[in-house]
Amino acid sequence: DTEVTQTPKHLVMGMTNKKSLKCEQHMGHRAMYWYKQKAKKPPELMFVYSYEKLSINESVPSRFSPECPNSSLLNLHLHALQPEDSALYLCASSQPTTGTATQKLFFGSGTQLSVL
Amino acid sequence: GQNIDQPTEMTATEGAIVQINCTYQTSGFNGLFWYQQHAGEAPTFLSYNVLDGLEEKGRFSSFLSRSKGYSYLLLKELQMKDSASYLCAVRDSNYQLIWGAGTKLIIKP
């Protein structure tokens, strides 16, 4: 199994809603990532979990709250989002990065989020 | 600051060869990646270079020159399905990925 599964594929939410994005992988990867991608732009790193511990938080607003319940699952809890948060949210996984080994990222198909 | 430059858009003909260039200035270097991304889909890994030289994988090849801060992705025998964005990303001294803005490749019949 070389897949990263994300749900839902599409999400429309109001600015007062609370929703969660889910990500799952069964490749034994111990690093998991959340990226945000706007149209025609590269992915922007939001959070990194390494061995289920939050290792990187790229100054993301607190209305985004990550959670890593176990080594296979990664969630992103959303609350009080703004219209400018509308984007494609990508989950990825890899082996933790050490040295110059490849540790390529495997991406999920993403959640297209629209905030009204 | 850290910077990766790629052309915004390129056009090529089905069956031809195209070279997509990437230049970078980063804080340290621990490898360079190329990813392919079709519209509305997730990026998929194409290649990885950490030493100078050419890495060949089927119709795709990637070249790296660390002294010049330069890489290219070479696509041969272009097919319509190769129409996509190609993202160059460099892993810096902190093992963080710095992404280029991507090159949109349009293949014409």
PDB file of C-alpha atoms in Angstrom:
ATOM      1  CA  ASP A   1       0.000   0.000   0.000  1.00  0.00           C
ATOM      2  CA  THR A   2       1.679   3.205  -1.172  1.00  0.00           C
ATOM      3  CA  GLU A   3      -1.293   5.490  -0.697  1.00  0.00           C
ATOM      4  CA  VAL A   4      -2.040   8.441   1.485  1.00  0.00           C
ATOM      5  CA  THR A   5      -5.797   8.736   1.885  1.00  0.00           C
ATOM      6  CA  GLN A   6      -7.444  12.069   2.621  1.00  0.00           C
ATOM      7  CA  THR A   7     -11.063  12.794   3.445  1.00  0.00           C
ATOM      8  CA  PRO A   8     -13.161  14.607   2.512  1.00  0.00           C
ATOM      9  CA  LYS A   9     -12.159  15.441  -1.078  1.00  0.00           C
ATOM     10  CA  HIS A  10     -14.220  18.617  -1.048  1.00  0.00           C
ATOM     11  CA  LEU A  11     -15.443  20.752   1.852  1.00  0.00           C
ATOM     12  CA  VAL A  12     -17.503  23.916   1.952  1.00  0.00           C
ATOM     13  CA  MET A  13     -17.809  25.606   5.325  1.00  0.00           C
ATOM     14  CA  GLY A  14     -18.976  28.850   6.835  1.00  0.00           C
ATOM     15  CA  MET A  15     -16.777  31.054   8.959  1.00  0.00           C
ATOM     16  CA  THR A  16     -18.465  29.878  12.170  1.00  0.00           C
ATOM     17  CA  ASN A  17     -18.254  26.148  11.429  1.00  0.00           C
ATOM     18  CA  LYS A  18     -15.952  23.560  12.969  1.00  0.00           C
ATOM     19  CA  LYS A  19     -14.739  20.794  10.684  1.00  0.00           C
ATOM     20  CA  SER A  20     -11.874  18.315  10.496  1.00  0.00           C
ATOM     21  CA  LEU A  21      -9.700  17.023   7.679  1.00  0.00           C
ATOM     22  CA  LYS A  22      -8.423  13.467   7.970  1.00  0.00           C
ATOM     23  CA  CYS A  23      -5.372  11.719   6.566  1.00  0.00           C
ATOM     24  CA  GLU A  24      -4.279   8.095   6.806  1.00  0.00           C
ATOM     25  CA  GLN A  25      -1.266   6.114   5.602  1.00  0.00           C
ATOM     26  CA  HIS A  26      -0.146   2.527   6.147  1.00  0.00           C
ATOM     27  CA  MET A  27       3.360   2.688   4.732  1.00  0.00           C
ATOM     28  CA  GLY A  28       4.997   2.781   8.165  1.00  0.00           C
ATOM     29  CA  HIS A  29       6.094   6.372   7.626  1.00  0.00           C
ATOM     30  CA  ARG A  30       6.907   8.200  10.854  1.00  0.00           C
ATOM     31  CA  ALA A  31       6.779  11.743   9.457  1.00  0.00           C
ATOM     32  CA  MET A  32       3.502  13.322   8.391  1.00  0.00           C
ATOM     33  CA  TYR A  33       2.842  16.775   6.987  1.00  0.00           C
ATOM     34  CA  TRP A  34       0.104  19.274   6.295  1.00  0.00           C
ATOM     35  CA  TYR A  35       0.540  21.602   3.332  1.00  0.00           C
ATOM     36  CA  LYS A  36      -1.677  24.385   2.011  1.00  0.00           C
ATOM     37  CA  GLN A  37      -1.684  25.093  -1.717  1.00  0.00           C
ATOM     38  CA  LYS A  38      -3.315  27.996  -3.509  1.00  0.00           C
ATOM     39  CA  ALA A  39      -3.997  27.803  -7.241  1.00  0.00           C
ATOM     40  CA  LYS A  40      -0.851  28.086  -9.392  1.00  0.00           C
ATOM     41  CA  LYS A  41       1.342  28.316  -6.294  1.00  0.00           C
ATOM     42  CA  PRO A  42       3.700  25.767  -4.704  1.00  0.00           C
ATOM     43  CA  PRO A  43       2.672  23.912  -1.545  1.00  0.00           C
ATOM     44  CA  GLU A  44       3.238  25.844   1.692  1.00  0.00           C
ATOM     45  CA  LEU A  45       4.272  23.802   4.710  1.00  0.00           C
ATOM     46  CA  MET A  46       1.974  24.173   7.717  1.00  0.00           C
ATOM     47  CA  PHE A  47       2.860  21.423  10.190  1.00  0.00           C
ATOM     48  CA  VAL A  48       5.200  18.452  10.515  1.00  0.00           C
ATOM     49  CA  TYR A  49       4.800  15.522  12.887  1.00  0.00           C
ATOM     50  CA  SER A  50       7.778  13.266  13.492  1.00  0.00           C
ATOM     51  CA  TYR A  51       7.197  10.117  15.520  1.00  0.00           C
ATOM     52  CA  GLU A  52       3.758  11.477  16.462  1.00  0.00           C
ATOM     53  CA  LYS A  53       5.209  14.654  17.960  1.00  0.00           C
ATOM     54  CA  LEU A  54       4.721  18.098  16.449  1.00  0.00           C
ATOM     55  CA  SER A  55       8.165  19.099  15.231  1.00  0.00           C
ATOM     56  CA  ILE A  56       7.383  22.063  12.980  1.00  0.00           C
ATOM     57  CA  ASN A  57       4.640  24.680  13.135  1.00  0.00           C
ATOM     58  CA  GLU A  58       5.211  27.275  10.445  1.00  0.00           C
ATOM     59  CA  SER A  59       3.519  30.161  12.278  1.00  0.00           C
ATOM     60  CA  VAL A  60       0.094  28.914  11.322  1.00  0.00           C
ATOM     61  CA  PRO A  61      -2.915  30.750  12.842  1.00  0.00           C
ATOM     62  CA  SER A  62      -4.535  29.006  15.799  1.00  0.00           C
ATOM     63  CA  ARG A  63      -7.748  28.489  13.839  1.00  0.00           C
ATOM     64  CA  PHE A  64      -5.856  25.500  12.369  1.00  0.00           C
ATOM     65  CA  SER A  65      -5.169  22.804  14.956  1.00  0.00           C
ATOM     66  CA  PRO A  66      -3.285  19.619  14.009  1.00  0.00           C
ATOM     67  CA  GLU A  67      -3.552  16.297  15.770  1.00  0.00           C
ATOM     68  CA  CYS A  68      -1.668  13.029  15.318  1.00  0.00           C
ATOM     69  CA  PRO A  69      -3.576  10.303  17.221  1.00  0.00           C
ATOM     70  CA  ASN A  70      -1.191   7.535  16.129  1.00  0.00           C
ATOM     71  CA  SER A  71       1.524   6.785  13.589  1.00  0.00           C
ATOM     72  CA  SER A  72      -0.997   6.204  10.775  1.00  0.00           C
ATOM     73  CA  LEU A  73      -3.414   9.083  11.285  1.00  0.00           C
ATOM     74  CA  LEU A  74      -3.198  12.848  10.989  1.00  0.00           C
ATOM     75  CA  ASN A  75      -6.053  15.294  11.483  1.00  0.00           C
ATOM     76  CA  LEU A  76      -6.416  19.011  10.897  1.00  0.00           C
ATOM     77  CA  HIS A  77      -9.151  20.673  12.938  1.00  0.00           C
ATOM     78  CA  LEU A  78     -10.611  23.837  11.473  1.00  0.00           C
ATOM     79  CA  HIS A  79     -12.481  26.533  13.386  1.00  0.00           C
ATOM     80  CA  ALA A  80     -13.530  30.077  12.548  1.00  0.00           C
ATOM     81  CA  LEU A  81     -11.768  30.093   9.203  1.00  0.00           C
ATOM     82  CA  GLN A  82     -11.591  33.068   6.882  1.00  0.00           C
ATOM     83  CA  PRO A  83     -12.388  33.161   3.149  1.00  0.00           C
ATOM     84  CA  GLU A  84      -8.662  33.561   2.402  1.00  0.00           C
ATOM     85  CA  ASP A  85      -8.121  30.110   3.935  1.00  0.00           C
ATOM     86  CA  SER A  86      -9.829  28.592   0.892  1.00  0.00           C
ATOM     87  CA  ALA A  87      -7.216  26.354  -0.741  1.00  0.00           C
ATOM     88  CA  LEU A  88      -6.201  22.766  -1.462  1.00  0.00           C
ATOM     89  CA  TYR A  89      -4.997  21.122   1.755  1.00  0.00           C
ATOM     90  CA  LEU A  90      -2.522  18.336   1.164  1.00  0.00           C
ATOM     91  CA  CYS A  91      -1.375  15.669   3.573  1.00  0.00           C
ATOM     92  CA  ALA A  92       1.942  13.936   2.946  1.00  0.00           C
ATOM     93  CA  SER A  93       4.078  11.303   4.619  1.00  0.00           C
ATOM     94  CA  SER A  94       7.677  10.142   4.458  1.00  0.00           C
ATOM     95  CA  GLN A  95      10.320   8.466   6.487  1.00  0.00           C
ATOM     96  CA  PRO A  96      11.846  11.002   8.892  1.00  0.00           C
ATOM     97  CA  THR A  97      14.538  12.987   7.126  1.00  0.00           C
ATOM     98  CA  THR A  98      18.125  12.101   7.990  1.00  0.00           C
ATOM     99  CA  GLY A  99      21.266  12.585   5.951  1.00  0.00           C
ATOM    100  CA  THR A 100      20.879  12.781   2.222  1.00  0.00           C
ATOM    101  CA  ALA A 101      18.669   9.727   1.727  1.00  0.00           C
ATOM    102  CA  THR A 102      15.752  10.415  -0.568  1.00  0.00           C
ATOM    103  CA  GLN A 103      12.838  10.355   1.890  1.00  0.00           C
ATOM    104  CA  LYS A 104      10.477  11.436  -0.841  1.00  0.00           C
ATOM    105  CA  LEU A 105       7.056  12.728   0.098  1.00  0.00           C
ATOM    106  CA  PHE A 106       3.957  10.729  -0.697  1.00  0.00           C
ATOM    107  CA  PHE A 107       0.998  13.082  -1.041  1.00  0.00           C
ATOM    108  CA  GLY A 108      -2.677  12.439  -0.588  1.00  0.00           C
ATOM    109  CA  SER A 109      -5.091  13.707  -3.239  1.00  0.00           C
ATOM    110  CA  GLY A 110      -6.006  16.656  -1.044  1.00  0.00           C
ATOM    111  CA  THR A 111      -9.106  18.356   0.322  1.00  0.00           C
ATOM    112  CA  GLN A 112     -10.377  21.298  -1.711  1.00  0.00           C
ATOM    113  CA  LEU A 113     -11.664  23.681   0.957  1.00  0.00           C
ATOM    114  CA  SER A 114     -13.960  26.619   0.316  1.00  0.00           C
ATOM    115  CA  VAL A 115     -14.746  29.026   3.156  1.00  0.00           C
ATOM    116  CA  LEU A 116     -17.827  31.168   2.607  1.00  0.00           C
TER     117      LEU A 116
ATOM    118  CA  GLY B   1      16.835  34.646   1.572  1.00  0.00           C
ATOM    119  CA  GLN B   2      16.097  31.333  -0.058  1.00  0.00           C
ATOM    120  CA  ASN B   3      14.955  31.311  -3.647  1.00  0.00           C
ATOM    121  CA  ILE B   4      14.118  28.831  -6.374  1.00  0.00           C
ATOM    122  CA  ASP B   5      13.487  29.985  -9.933  1.00  0.00           C
ATOM    123  CA  GLN B   6      11.697  28.081 -12.678  1.00  0.00           C
ATOM    124  CA  PRO B   7      10.015  29.299 -15.855  1.00  0.00           C
ATOM    125  CA  THR B   8       6.326  29.928 -15.315  1.00  0.00           C
ATOM    126  CA  GLU B   9       5.111  28.169 -18.429  1.00  0.00           C
ATOM    127  CA  MET B  10       6.493  26.190 -21.364  1.00  0.00           C
ATOM    128  CA  THR B  11       4.913  24.742 -24.492  1.00  0.00           C
ATOM    129  CA  ALA B  12       6.136  21.706 -26.420  1.00  0.00           C
ATOM    130  CA  THR B  13       4.923  19.359 -29.121  1.00  0.00           C
ATOM    131  CA  GLU B  14       3.845  15.750 -28.658  1.00  0.00           C
ATOM    132  CA  GLY B  15       6.774  13.413 -29.383  1.00  0.00           C
ATOM    133  CA  ALA B  16       9.393  16.118 -28.841  1.00  0.00           C
ATOM    134  CA  ILE B  17      11.878  16.766 -26.017  1.00  0.00           C
ATOM    135  CA  VAL B  18      11.613  19.532 -23.430  1.00  0.00           C
ATOM    136  CA  GLN B  19      14.017  20.741 -20.734  1.00  0.00           C
ATOM    137  CA  ILE B  20      12.712  22.524 -17.625  1.00  0.00           C
ATOM    138  CA  ASN B  21      15.365  24.477 -15.752  1.00  0.00           C
ATOM    139  CA  CYS B  22      15.583  25.230 -12.051  1.00  0.00           C
ATOM    140  CA  THR B  23      18.099  27.497 -10.318  1.00  0.00           C
ATOM    141  CA  TYR B  24      18.342  27.802  -6.572  1.00  0.00           C
ATOM    142  CA  GLN B  25      19.945  29.801  -3.773  1.00  0.00           C
ATOM    143  CA  THR B  26      19.348  28.114  -0.441  1.00  0.00           C
ATOM    144  CA  SER B  27      20.858  27.868   3.025  1.00  0.00           C
ATOM    145  CA  GLY B  28      22.735  24.644   2.483  1.00  0.00           C
ATOM    146  CA  PHE B  29      21.830  21.754   0.216  1.00  0.00           C
ATOM    147  CA  ASN B  30      20.664  18.245   1.034  1.00  0.00           C
ATOM    148  CA  GLY B  31      19.104  17.162  -2.210  1.00  0.00           C
ATOM    149  CA  LEU B  32      16.853  18.377  -5.002  1.00  0.00           C
ATOM    150  CA  PHE B  33      13.498  16.896  -5.948  1.00  0.00           C
ATOM    151  CA  TRP B  34      11.261  17.117  -8.998  1.00  0.00           C
ATOM    152  CA  TYR B  35       7.532  16.523  -8.608  1.00  0.00           C
ATOM    153  CA  GLN B  36       4.778  16.384 -11.217  1.00  0.00           C
ATOM    154  CA  GLN B  37       1.360  17.818 -10.427  1.00  0.00           C
ATOM    155  CA  HIS B  38      -1.684  17.516 -12.672  1.00  0.00           C
ATOM    156  CA  ALA B  39      -4.318  20.186 -12.223  1.00  0.00           C
ATOM    157  CA  GLY B  40      -6.405  19.599  -9.105  1.00  0.00           C
ATOM    158  CA  GLU B  41      -4.331  16.607  -8.051  1.00  0.00           C
ATOM    159  CA  ALA B  42      -1.544  15.952  -5.561  1.00  0.00           C
ATOM    160  CA  PRO B  43       2.140  16.224  -6.508  1.00  0.00           C
ATOM    161  CA  THR B  44       3.833  12.925  -7.348  1.00  0.00           C
ATOM    162  CA  PHE B  45       7.553  12.246  -6.992  1.00  0.00           C
ATOM    163  CA  LEU B  46       9.588  12.111 -10.204  1.00  0.00           C
ATOM    164  CA  SER B  47      13.269  12.270  -9.291  1.00  0.00           C
ATOM    165  CA  TYR B  48      15.884  13.062  -6.686  1.00  0.00           C
ATOM    166  CA  ASN B  49      19.449  14.343  -7.141  1.00  0.00           C
ATOM    167  CA  VAL B  50      21.963  14.854  -4.375  1.00  0.00           C
ATOM    168  CA  LEU B  51      25.221  14.362  -6.303  1.00  0.00           C
ATOM    169  CA  ASP B  52      26.247  16.129  -9.507  1.00  0.00           C
ATOM    170  CA  GLY B  53      25.279  14.450 -12.708  1.00  0.00           C
ATOM    171  CA  LEU B  54      22.402  12.911 -14.567  1.00  0.00           C
ATOM    172  CA  GLU B  55      19.777  10.550 -13.164  1.00  0.00           C
ATOM    173  CA  GLU B  56      17.777   8.736 -15.834  1.00  0.00           C
ATOM    174  CA  LYS B  57      14.430   7.099 -15.252  1.00  0.00           C
ATOM    175  CA  GLY B  58      12.645   6.025 -18.408  1.00  0.00           C
ATOM    176  CA  ARG B  59      11.501   9.037 -20.447  1.00  0.00           C
ATOM    177  CA  PHE B  60      12.472  11.415 -17.634  1.00  0.00           C
ATOM    178  CA  SER B  61      15.993  12.494 -16.636  1.00  0.00           C
ATOM    179  CA  SER B  62      17.172  15.004 -14.063  1.00  0.00           C
ATOM    180  CA  PHE B  63      20.519  16.765 -13.908  1.00  0.00           C
ATOM    181  CA  LEU B  64      22.223  18.568 -11.031  1.00  0.00           C
ATOM    182  CA  SER B  65      25.182  20.934 -10.761  1.00  0.00           C
ATOM    183  CA  ARG B  66      25.683  21.923  -7.139  1.00  0.00           C
ATOM    184  CA  SER B  67      28.454  24.407  -7.926  1.00  0.00           C
ATOM    185  CA  LYS B  68      26.103  26.290 -10.265  1.00  0.00           C
ATOM    186  CA  GLY B  69      22.968  25.900  -8.131  1.00  0.00           C
ATOM    187  CA  TYR B  70      21.269  24.461 -11.185  1.00  0.00           C
ATOM    188  CA  SER B  71      19.121  21.520 -12.155  1.00  0.00           C
ATOM    189  CA  TYR B  72      17.024  20.537 -15.129  1.00  0.00           C
ATOM    190  CA  LEU B  73      14.313  17.999 -15.823  1.00  0.00           C
ATOM    191  CA  LEU B  74      14.421  16.496 -19.302  1.00  0.00           C
ATOM    192  CA  LEU B  75      11.297  14.899 -20.714  1.00  0.00           C
ATOM    193  CA  LYS B  76      11.625  12.827 -23.906  1.00  0.00           C
ATOM    194  CA  GLU B  77       9.017  11.457 -26.328  1.00  0.00           C
ATOM    195  CA  LEU B  78       6.425  13.804 -24.895  1.00  0.00           C
ATOM    196  CA  GLN B  79       2.901  12.513 -24.489  1.00  0.00           C
ATOM    197  CA  MET B  80      -0.294  14.499 -23.975  1.00  0.00           C
ATOM    198  CA  LYS B  81      -0.527  13.123 -20.426  1.00  0.00           C
ATOM    199  CA  ASP B  82       2.728  14.948 -19.607  1.00  0.00           C
ATOM    200  CA  SER B  83       0.774  18.212 -19.578  1.00  0.00           C
ATOM    201  CA  ALA B  84       1.124  19.206 -15.923  1.00  0.00           C
ATOM    202  CA  SER B  85       3.024  21.477 -13.574  1.00  0.00           C
ATOM    203  CA  TYR B  86       6.559  20.458 -12.661  1.00  0.00           C
ATOM    204  CA  LEU B  87       7.788  21.529  -9.241  1.00  0.00           C
ATOM    205  CA  CYS B  88      11.441  21.826  -8.263  1.00  0.00           C
ATOM    206  CA  ALA B  89      12.140  21.595  -4.510  1.00  0.00           C
ATOM    207  CA  VAL B  90      15.432  21.836  -2.606  1.00  0.00           C
ATOM    208  CA  ARG B  91      16.072  20.405   0.844  1.00  0.00           C
ATOM    209  CA  ASP B  92      18.110  22.945   2.806  1.00  0.00           C
ATOM    210  CA  SER B  93      20.588  22.562   5.667  1.00  0.00           C
ATOM    211  CA  ASN B  94      17.682  22.169   8.121  1.00  0.00           C
ATOM    212  CA  TYR B  95      16.176  19.440   5.925  1.00  0.00           C
ATOM    213  CA  GLN B  96      13.274  21.707   5.060  1.00  0.00           C
ATOM    214  CA  LEU B  97      11.891  21.602   1.513  1.00  0.00           C
ATOM    215  CA  ILE B  98      11.987  24.913  -0.331  1.00  0.00           C
ATOM    216  CA  TRP B  99       9.595  24.796  -3.285  1.00  0.00           C
ATOM    217  CA  GLY B 100       9.753  26.578  -6.601  1.00  0.00           C
ATOM    218  CA  ALA B 101       6.550  28.059  -7.995  1.00  0.00           C
ATOM    219  CA  GLY B 102       6.336  25.332 -10.621  1.00  0.00           C
ATOM    220  CA  THR B 103       6.480  25.261 -14.411  1.00  0.00           C
ATOM    221  CA  LYS B 104       3.242  24.648 -16.273  1.00  0.00           C
ATOM    222  CA  LEU B 105       4.002  22.455 -19.287  1.00  0.00           C
ATOM    223  CA  ILE B 106       1.530  22.516 -22.160  1.00  0.00           C
ATOM    224  CA  ILE B 107       1.808  19.742 -24.746  1.00  0.00           C
ATOM    225  CA  LYS B 108       0.323  20.389 -28.186  1.00  0.00           C
ATOM    226  CA  PRO B 109      -0.535  17.688 -30.745  1.00  0.00           C
TER     227      PRO B 109
END
